[in-house]
PDB file of C-alpha atoms in Angstrom:
ATOM      1  CA  MET A   1     116.730 116.365  81.623  1.00 50.00           C
ATOM      2  CA  ILE A   2     115.170 119.120  79.710  1.00 50.00           C
ATOM      3  CA  LEU A   3     112.170 118.775  81.706  1.00 45.00           C
ATOM      4  CA  ASP A   4     113.997 119.488  84.741  1.00 52.00           C
ATOM      5  CA  LEU A   5     115.251 122.880  83.406  1.00 51.00           C
ATOM      6  CA  LEU A   6     111.835 123.548  82.191  1.00 56.00           C
ATOM      7  CA  PHE A   7     109.741 122.511  85.373  1.00 69.00           C
ATOM      8  CA  PRO A   8     112.225 122.337  88.365  1.00 89.00           C
ATOM      9  CA  ASN A   9     111.446 120.803  91.340  1.00 90.00           C
ATOM     10  CA  ARG A  10     110.383 123.269  94.055  1.00 93.00           C
ATOM     11  CA  CYS A  11     109.873 123.089  97.797  1.00 94.00           C
ATOM     12  CA  LEU A  12     106.522 122.610  99.057  1.00 93.00           C
ATOM     13  CA  GLU A  13     106.638 125.179 101.460  1.00 93.00           C
ATOM     14  CA  CYS A  14     109.215 128.250 100.121  1.00 95.00           C
ATOM     15  CA  ASN A  15     109.238 127.239  96.438  1.00 95.00           C
ATOM     16  CA  ARG A  16     112.605 127.183  96.471  1.00 94.00           C
ATOM     17  CA  ILE A  17     114.503 124.947  93.334  1.00 94.00           C
ATOM     18  CA  ILE A  18     115.622 121.833  95.078  1.00 94.00           C
ATOM     19  CA  GLU A  19     117.134 118.256  93.804  1.00 91.00           C
ATOM     20  CA  SER A  20     114.911 116.342  92.054  1.00 85.00           C
ATOM     21  CA  GLU A  21     114.626 113.408  94.817  1.00 86.00           C
ATOM     22  CA  LEU A  22     113.589 115.998  97.808  1.00 90.00           C
ATOM     23  CA  LEU A  23     109.880 117.283  98.696  1.00 92.00           C
ATOM     24  CA  VAL A  24     111.437 120.221 100.718  1.00 94.00           C
ATOM     25  CA  CYS A  25     114.346 122.443 100.896  1.00 96.00           C
ATOM     26  CA  PRO A  26     116.622 121.758 104.140  1.00 94.00           C
ATOM     27  CA  VAL A  27     115.390 124.851 105.623  1.00 95.00           C
ATOM     28  CA  CYS A  28     111.815 123.955 105.470  1.00 95.00           C
ATOM     29  CA  PHE A  29     112.710 120.620 106.623  1.00 95.00           C
ATOM     30  CA  SER A  30     113.119 121.446 110.153  1.00 94.00           C
ATOM     31  CA  GLN A  31     109.642 122.644 109.863  1.00 93.00           C
ATOM     32  CA  ILE A  32     107.958 119.288 109.757  1.00 95.00           C
ATOM     33  CA  GLN A  33     106.236 118.262 112.461  1.00 94.00           C
ATOM     34  CA  PHE A  34     107.825 114.575 113.726  1.00 96.00           C
ATOM     35  CA  THR A  35     106.262 112.940 116.099  1.00 97.00           C
ATOM     36  CA  TYR A  36     109.264 110.998 117.472  1.00 96.00           C
ATOM     37  CA  HIS A  37     107.252 108.259 118.911  1.00 96.00           C
ATOM     38  CA  ASP A  38     108.903 105.363 120.244  1.00 96.00           C
ATOM     39  CA  PHE A  39     106.962 102.128 118.387  1.00 97.00           C
ATOM     40  CA  LEU A  40     107.159 100.025 121.838  1.00 96.00           C
ATOM     41  CA  SER A  41     106.553 102.647 124.082  1.00 95.00           C
ATOM     42  CA  GLU A  42     102.956 104.365 125.142  1.00 96.00           C
ATOM     43  CA  ASN A  43     102.542 107.346 122.873  1.00 97.00           C
ATOM     44  CA  SER A  44      99.360 109.548 121.617  1.00 97.00           C
ATOM     45  CA  LEU A  45      98.422 107.301 118.799  1.00 98.00           C
ATOM     46  CA  LYS A  46      98.680 104.152 120.791  1.00 97.00           C
ATOM     47  CA  GLU A  47      96.707 105.693 123.271  1.00 97.00           C
ATOM     48  CA  ARG A  48      93.906 106.590 120.957  1.00 97.00           C
ATOM     49  CA  CYS A  49      93.939 103.625 119.161  1.00 97.00           C
ATOM     50  CA  LYS A  50      93.673 101.163 122.316  1.00 97.00           C
ATOM     51  CA  LEU A  51      90.290 103.134 122.929  1.00 97.00           C
ATOM     52  CA  LEU A  52      88.841 101.451 119.284  1.00 97.00           C
ATOM     53  CA  PHE A  53      90.746  98.039 119.205  1.00 97.00           C
ATOM     54  CA  PRO A  54      93.214  95.934 121.031  1.00 96.00           C
ATOM     55  CA  LEU A  55      96.680  96.847 120.025  1.00 97.00           C
ATOM     56  CA  GLU A  56     100.187  95.877 120.366  1.00 97.00           C
ATOM     57  CA  ASN A  57     102.216  99.007 119.353  1.00 98.00           C
ATOM     58  CA  ALA A  58     101.605 102.158 117.131  1.00 98.00           C
ATOM     59  CA  PHE A  59     104.026 104.966 115.412  1.00 98.00           C
ATOM     60  CA  ALA A  60     102.899 107.914 113.448  1.00 98.00           C
ATOM     61  CA  LEU A  61     105.778 109.545 111.518  1.00 98.00           C
ATOM     62  CA  MET A  62     104.355 113.219 111.658  1.00 97.00           C
ATOM     63  CA  GLU A  63     101.685 115.728 113.265  1.00 96.00           C
ATOM     64  CA  PHE A  64      98.788 116.500 110.866  1.00 94.00           C
ATOM     65  CA  GLU A  65      97.959 120.191 111.667  1.00 86.00           C
ATOM     66  CA  LYS A  66      95.976 122.565 110.001  1.00 82.00           C
ATOM     67  CA  GLU A  67      98.070 124.698 107.409  1.00 84.00           C
ATOM     68  CA  SER A  68     101.021 122.271 108.340  1.00 89.00           C
ATOM     69  CA  LEU A  69     103.492 121.384 105.984  1.00 94.00           C
ATOM     70  CA  SER A  70     102.850 117.540 106.886  1.00 94.00           C
ATOM     71  CA  ARG A  71      99.213 118.301 105.257  1.00 93.00           C
ATOM     72  CA  LYS A  72     100.732 119.836 102.289  1.00 93.00           C
ATOM     73  CA  ILE A  73     103.211 116.795 101.780  1.00 95.00           C
ATOM     74  CA  ILE A  74     100.475 114.291 102.191  1.00 94.00           C
ATOM     75  CA  HIS A  75      98.318 116.325  99.724  1.00 92.00           C
ATOM     76  CA  GLU A  76     100.875 116.000  97.543  1.00 90.00           C
ATOM     77  CA  LEU A  77     101.030 112.121  97.787  1.00 91.00           C
ATOM     78  CA  LYS A  78      97.502 111.551  97.691  1.00 88.00           C
ATOM     79  CA  TYR A  79      95.835 114.017  95.043  1.00 86.00           C
ATOM     80  CA  LYS A  80      98.683 115.622  93.133  1.00 82.00           C
ATOM     81  CA  SER A  81      99.994 112.533  91.400  1.00 79.00           C
ATOM     82  CA  ARG A  82     103.197 112.702  93.267  1.00 82.00           C
ATOM     83  CA  GLU A  83     103.325 108.948  94.090  1.00 83.00           C
ATOM     84  CA  LYS A  84     107.608 108.876  94.270  1.00 88.00           C
ATOM     85  CA  THR A  85     106.507 111.157  97.657  1.00 92.00           C
ATOM     86  CA  GLY A  86     105.658 107.452  99.351  1.00 93.00           C
ATOM     87  CA  ASN A  87     109.436 106.166  99.149  1.00 93.00           C
ATOM     88  CA  ILE A  88     110.648 109.886 100.451  1.00 94.00           C
ATOM     89  CA  LEU A  89     108.071 109.312 103.737  1.00 96.00           C
ATOM     90  CA  ALA A  90     109.277 105.738 104.184  1.00 96.00           C
ATOM     91  CA  GLU A  91     113.218 106.783 104.082  1.00 95.00           C
ATOM     92  CA  TRP A  92     112.176 109.309 106.873  1.00 96.00           C
ATOM     93  CA  ALA A  93     110.007 106.613 108.998  1.00 97.00           C
ATOM     94  CA  THR A  94     113.193 104.215 108.887  1.00 97.00           C
ATOM     95  CA  GLU A  95     115.155 107.262 110.800  1.00 95.00           C
ATOM     96  CA  TYR A  96     112.707 106.744 113.663  1.00 95.00           C
ATOM     97  CA  LEU A  97     111.157 103.665 113.628  1.00 97.00           C
ATOM     98  CA  ASP A  98     112.711 100.838 115.804  1.00 96.00           C
ATOM     99  CA  PHE A  99     110.743  97.625 115.935  1.00 96.00           C
ATOM    100  CA  LYS A 100     113.772  96.030 118.256  1.00 93.00           C
ATOM    101  CA  ASP A 101     112.248  92.755 119.087  1.00 91.00           C
ATOM    102  CA  GLU A 102     108.654  93.311 118.105  1.00 93.00           C
ATOM    103  CA  LYS A 103     108.990  93.283 114.304  1.00 96.00           C
ATOM    104  CA  PRO A 104     105.706  92.448 112.645  1.00 98.00           C
ATOM    105  CA  ASP A 105     105.310  89.321 110.353  1.00 98.00           C
ATOM    106  CA  LEU A 106     103.295  91.215 107.581  1.00 98.00           C
ATOM    107  CA  LEU A 107     102.650  94.584 106.375  1.00 98.00           C
ATOM    108  CA  VAL A 108      99.377  95.395 105.289  1.00 98.00           C
ATOM    109  CA  THR A 109      97.649  98.514 103.669  1.00 96.00           C
ATOM    110  CA  VAL A 110      94.383  99.895 104.433  1.00 94.00           C
ATOM    111  CA  PRO A 111      92.793  99.472 100.710  1.00 92.00           C
ATOM    112  CA  LEU A 112      91.408 102.015  98.399  1.00 86.00           C
ATOM    113  CA  HIS A 113      88.321 100.893  96.272  1.00 84.00           C
ATOM    114  CA  PRO A 114      89.541  99.726  92.955  1.00 76.00           C
ATOM    115  CA  ARG A 115      87.340 102.579  91.232  1.00 85.00           C
ATOM    116  CA  LYS A 116      89.068 105.023  93.567  1.00 80.00           C
ATOM    117  CA  THR A 117      92.631 103.510  92.521  1.00 79.00           C
ATOM    118  CA  LYS A 118      91.637 103.787  88.962  1.00 79.00           C
ATOM    119  CA  GLU A 119      90.531 107.558  89.338  1.00 81.00           C
ATOM    120  CA  ARG A 120      93.790 108.374  91.525  1.00 82.00           C
ATOM    121  CA  GLY A 121      96.224 106.069  89.074  1.00 82.00           C
ATOM    122  CA  TYR A 122      97.600 104.311  92.551  1.00 80.00           C
ATOM    123  CA  ASN A 123      97.391 103.749  96.104  1.00 88.00           C
ATOM    124  CA  GLN A 124      99.093 106.276  97.945  1.00 91.00           C
ATOM    125  CA  LEU A 125     100.174 103.388 100.642  1.00 94.00           C
ATOM    126  CA  HIS A 126     101.544 100.901  98.357  1.00 94.00           C
ATOM    127  CA  LEU A 127     105.578 102.540  97.492  1.00 92.00           C
ATOM    128  CA  PHE A 128     105.408 103.485 101.187  1.00 95.00           C
ATOM    129  CA  THR A 129     104.933  99.929 102.359  1.00 97.00           C
ATOM    130  CA  GLU A 130     106.942  98.128  99.739  1.00 96.00           C
ATOM    131  CA  ARG A 131     110.067 100.557 100.886  1.00 96.00           C
ATOM    132  CA  LEU A 132     109.366  99.643 104.463  1.00 97.00           C
ATOM    133  CA  SER A 133     109.287  96.060 103.430  1.00 98.00           C
ATOM    134  CA  GLN A 134     112.601  96.129 101.793  1.00 97.00           C
ATOM    135  CA  SER A 135     114.280  97.959 104.568  1.00 97.00           C
ATOM    136  CA  TYR A 136     112.827  95.878 107.657  1.00 97.00           C
ATOM    137  CA  GLN A 137     112.857  92.861 105.730  1.00 97.00           C
ATOM    138  CA  ILE A 138     109.143  92.037 106.165  1.00 98.00           C
ATOM    139  CA  PRO A 139     106.455  90.958 103.772  1.00 98.00           C
ATOM    140  CA  PHE A 140     103.914  92.799 102.836  1.00 98.00           C
ATOM    141  CA  ASP A 141     100.364  92.044 101.222  1.00 97.00           C
ATOM    142  CA  HIS A 142      98.411  94.475  99.374  1.00 95.00           C
ATOM    143  CA  THR A 143      95.349  92.470  98.584  1.00 94.00           C
ATOM    144  CA  LEU A 144      94.782  90.923 102.224  1.00 96.00           C
ATOM    145  CA  ILE A 145      91.869  93.645 102.831  1.00 95.00           C
ATOM    146  CA  LYS A 146      89.190  94.409 100.121  1.00 92.00           C
ATOM    147  CA  ARG A 147      87.247  97.557 100.294  1.00 92.00           C
ATOM    148  CA  ASN A 148      83.599  96.525  99.668  1.00 89.00           C
ATOM    149  CA  TYR A 149      82.210  99.969  99.046  1.00 84.00           C
ATOM    150  CA  TYR A 150      83.245 103.285  96.941  1.00 78.00           C
ATOM    151  CA  SER A 151      82.652 106.080  98.800  1.00 69.00           C
ATOM    152  CA  SER A 152      83.454 109.670  98.369  1.00 61.00           C
ATOM    153  CA  ALA A 153      86.557 111.300 100.325  1.00 54.00           C
ATOM    154  CA  GLN A 154      86.600 110.458 104.073  1.00 50.00           C
ATOM    155  CA  ALA A 155      87.125 113.936 104.792  1.00 47.00           C
ATOM    156  CA  LEU A 156      83.900 115.104 103.484  1.00 46.00           C
ATOM    157  CA  LYS A 157      82.025 113.004 105.202  1.00 53.00           C
ATOM    158  CA  ASN A 158      79.854 114.168 108.292  1.00 50.00           C
ATOM    159  CA  ARG A 159      80.356 112.241 111.557  1.00 43.00           C
ATOM    160  CA  LYS A 160      77.180 110.116 111.205  1.00 45.00           C
ATOM    161  CA  ARG A 161      78.678 108.724 107.776  1.00 52.00           C
ATOM    162  CA  ARG A 162      81.905 108.262 109.564  1.00 50.00           C
ATOM    163  CA  LEU A 163      80.548 105.948 111.915  1.00 44.00           C
ATOM    164  CA  GLU A 164      78.599 103.752 109.569  1.00 50.00           C
ATOM    165  CA  ASN A 165      81.703 101.715 108.701  1.00 50.00           C
ATOM    166  CA  GLN A 166      80.161  98.301 109.303  1.00 61.00           C
ATOM    167  CA  ASN A 167      81.072  95.883 106.684  1.00 79.00           C
ATOM    168  CA  THR A 168      83.005  98.436 104.638  1.00 88.00           C
ATOM    169  CA  PHE A 169      86.159  95.752 104.348  1.00 93.00           C
ATOM    170  CA  SER A 170      86.562  92.255 104.017  1.00 94.00           C
ATOM    171  CA  VAL A 171      89.494  89.724 104.490  1.00 95.00           C
ATOM    172  CA  THR A 172      90.279  87.885 101.366  1.00 95.00           C
ATOM    173  CA  LYS A 173      92.101  85.153 102.576  1.00 94.00           C
ATOM    174  CA  THR A 174      93.055  83.062 105.683  1.00 94.00           C
ATOM    175  CA  ILE A 175      95.140  84.469 108.232  1.00 94.00           C
ATOM    176  CA  GLU A 176      95.618  83.437 111.518  1.00 94.00           C
ATOM    177  CA  ASP A 177      98.353  83.624 114.467  1.00 95.00           C
ATOM    178  CA  THR A 178     100.114  86.670 112.872  1.00 97.00           C
ATOM    179  CA  HIS A 179     101.283  90.191 114.151  1.00 98.00           C
ATOM    180  CA  ILE A 180      99.851  92.227 111.436  1.00 98.00           C
ATOM    181  CA  LEU A 181     101.434  95.948 110.854  1.00 98.00           C
ATOM    182  CA  ILE A 182      98.576  97.940 109.259  1.00 98.00           C
ATOM    183  CA  ILE A 183      99.527 100.913 107.555  1.00 98.00           C
ATOM    184  CA  ASP A 184      97.579 104.127 106.569  1.00 96.00           C
ATOM    185  CA  ASP A 185      98.161 107.716 105.752  1.00 95.00           C
ATOM    186  CA  VAL A 186      96.390 109.773 108.216  1.00 96.00           C
ATOM    187  CA  PHE A 187      94.941 108.946 111.706  1.00 97.00           C
ATOM    188  CA  THR A 188      91.686 111.164 112.479  1.00 94.00           C
ATOM    189  CA  THR A 189      88.782 109.601 114.372  1.00 94.00           C
ATOM    190  CA  GLY A 190      90.376 105.959 113.513  1.00 95.00           C
ATOM    191  CA  ASN A 191      86.741 104.669 112.595  1.00 93.00           C
ATOM    192  CA  THR A 192      88.322 103.193 109.192  1.00 92.00           C
ATOM    193  CA  LEU A 193      91.427 101.862 110.714  1.00 95.00           C
ATOM    194  CA  ALA A 194      89.277 100.150 113.641  1.00 96.00           C
ATOM    195  CA  SER A 195      87.003  98.720 110.723  1.00 94.00           C
ATOM    196  CA  VAL A 196      89.920  96.865 109.199  1.00 95.00           C
ATOM    197  CA  VAL A 197      91.314  95.719 112.341  1.00 96.00           C
ATOM    198  CA  TRP A 198      88.255  93.942 113.720  1.00 95.00           C
ATOM    199  CA  GLU A 199      87.846  92.336 110.671  1.00 94.00           C
ATOM    200  CA  ILE A 200      91.207  90.774 110.808  1.00 95.00           C
ATOM    201  CA  LEU A 201      90.754  89.820 114.679  1.00 95.00           C
ATOM    202  CA  LYS A 202      87.255  88.199 113.731  1.00 91.00           C
ATOM    203  CA  ARG A 203      89.737  85.858 111.407  1.00 88.00           C
ATOM    204  CA  GLY A 204      92.294  84.372 114.004  1.00 85.00           C
ATOM    205  CA  ASN A 205      94.342  84.482 116.705  1.00 91.00           C
ATOM    206  CA  ASN A 206      96.032  87.572 115.158  1.00 96.00           C
ATOM    207  CA  LYS A 207      97.605  90.830 116.741  1.00 97.00           C
ATOM    208  CA  ILE A 208      97.784  94.251 115.705  1.00 98.00           C
ATOM    209  CA  SER A 209     100.438  97.113 115.115  1.00 98.00           C
ATOM    210  CA  VAL A 210      99.662 100.565 113.726  1.00 98.00           C
ATOM    211  CA  LEU A 211     101.571 102.913 111.559  1.00 98.00           C
ATOM    212  CA  VAL A 212     100.529 105.924 110.090  1.00 98.00           C
ATOM    213  CA  MET A 213     102.155 108.754 108.096  1.00 97.00           C
ATOM    214  CA  ALA A 214     100.524 111.380 110.069  1.00 97.00           C
ATOM    215  CA  MET A 215      98.057 111.787 112.798  1.00 97.00           C
ATOM    216  CA  ASP A 216      95.563 114.515 113.404  1.00 94.00           C
ATOM    217  CA  VAL A 217      96.461 116.564 116.274  1.00 86.00           C
TER     218      VAL A 217
END
């Protein structure tokens, strides 16, 4: 309580004091560029993913534009030690995400290397995924995919390095005849996501859908 008085929670956009469980004030919330994707219909994320790998369905929560509020939110989650931001993003996602009759069998996160997890203190996708799991009654598995190599932040790699993703990931257990929803934070080129997907597809007759917190536009 004393900390709340000394260091009140402030809106990421306008710096106005807000309730502790919020990220932005109601006024700035209206500035977030939600995609309003329909999970089962054609949308821009699905079109881009289908150029890289076979896909059932896709959903992006927000647009990830330069200097946008959504970018600030993702950066708070990944780099500012605000792990609980994942819970808030999951709450927003459930307002727009309707699986209808195509509910996946399993939620799987794109992993960090253990060294990166230790440096950051958490994987930014875990709370988000666990809240979705609870809301939709879908099991999750944070260990199905393993990242084999430690590397610098994806945003700092040049295009050549982005394309060198072979053997970056491996599947740790048998997985067959399963509809898997792969969850990541931001979709940019899609190369990292594609590396994860192809490892899963090589293991059995699995189906893939994709969910990301934000997509570059």
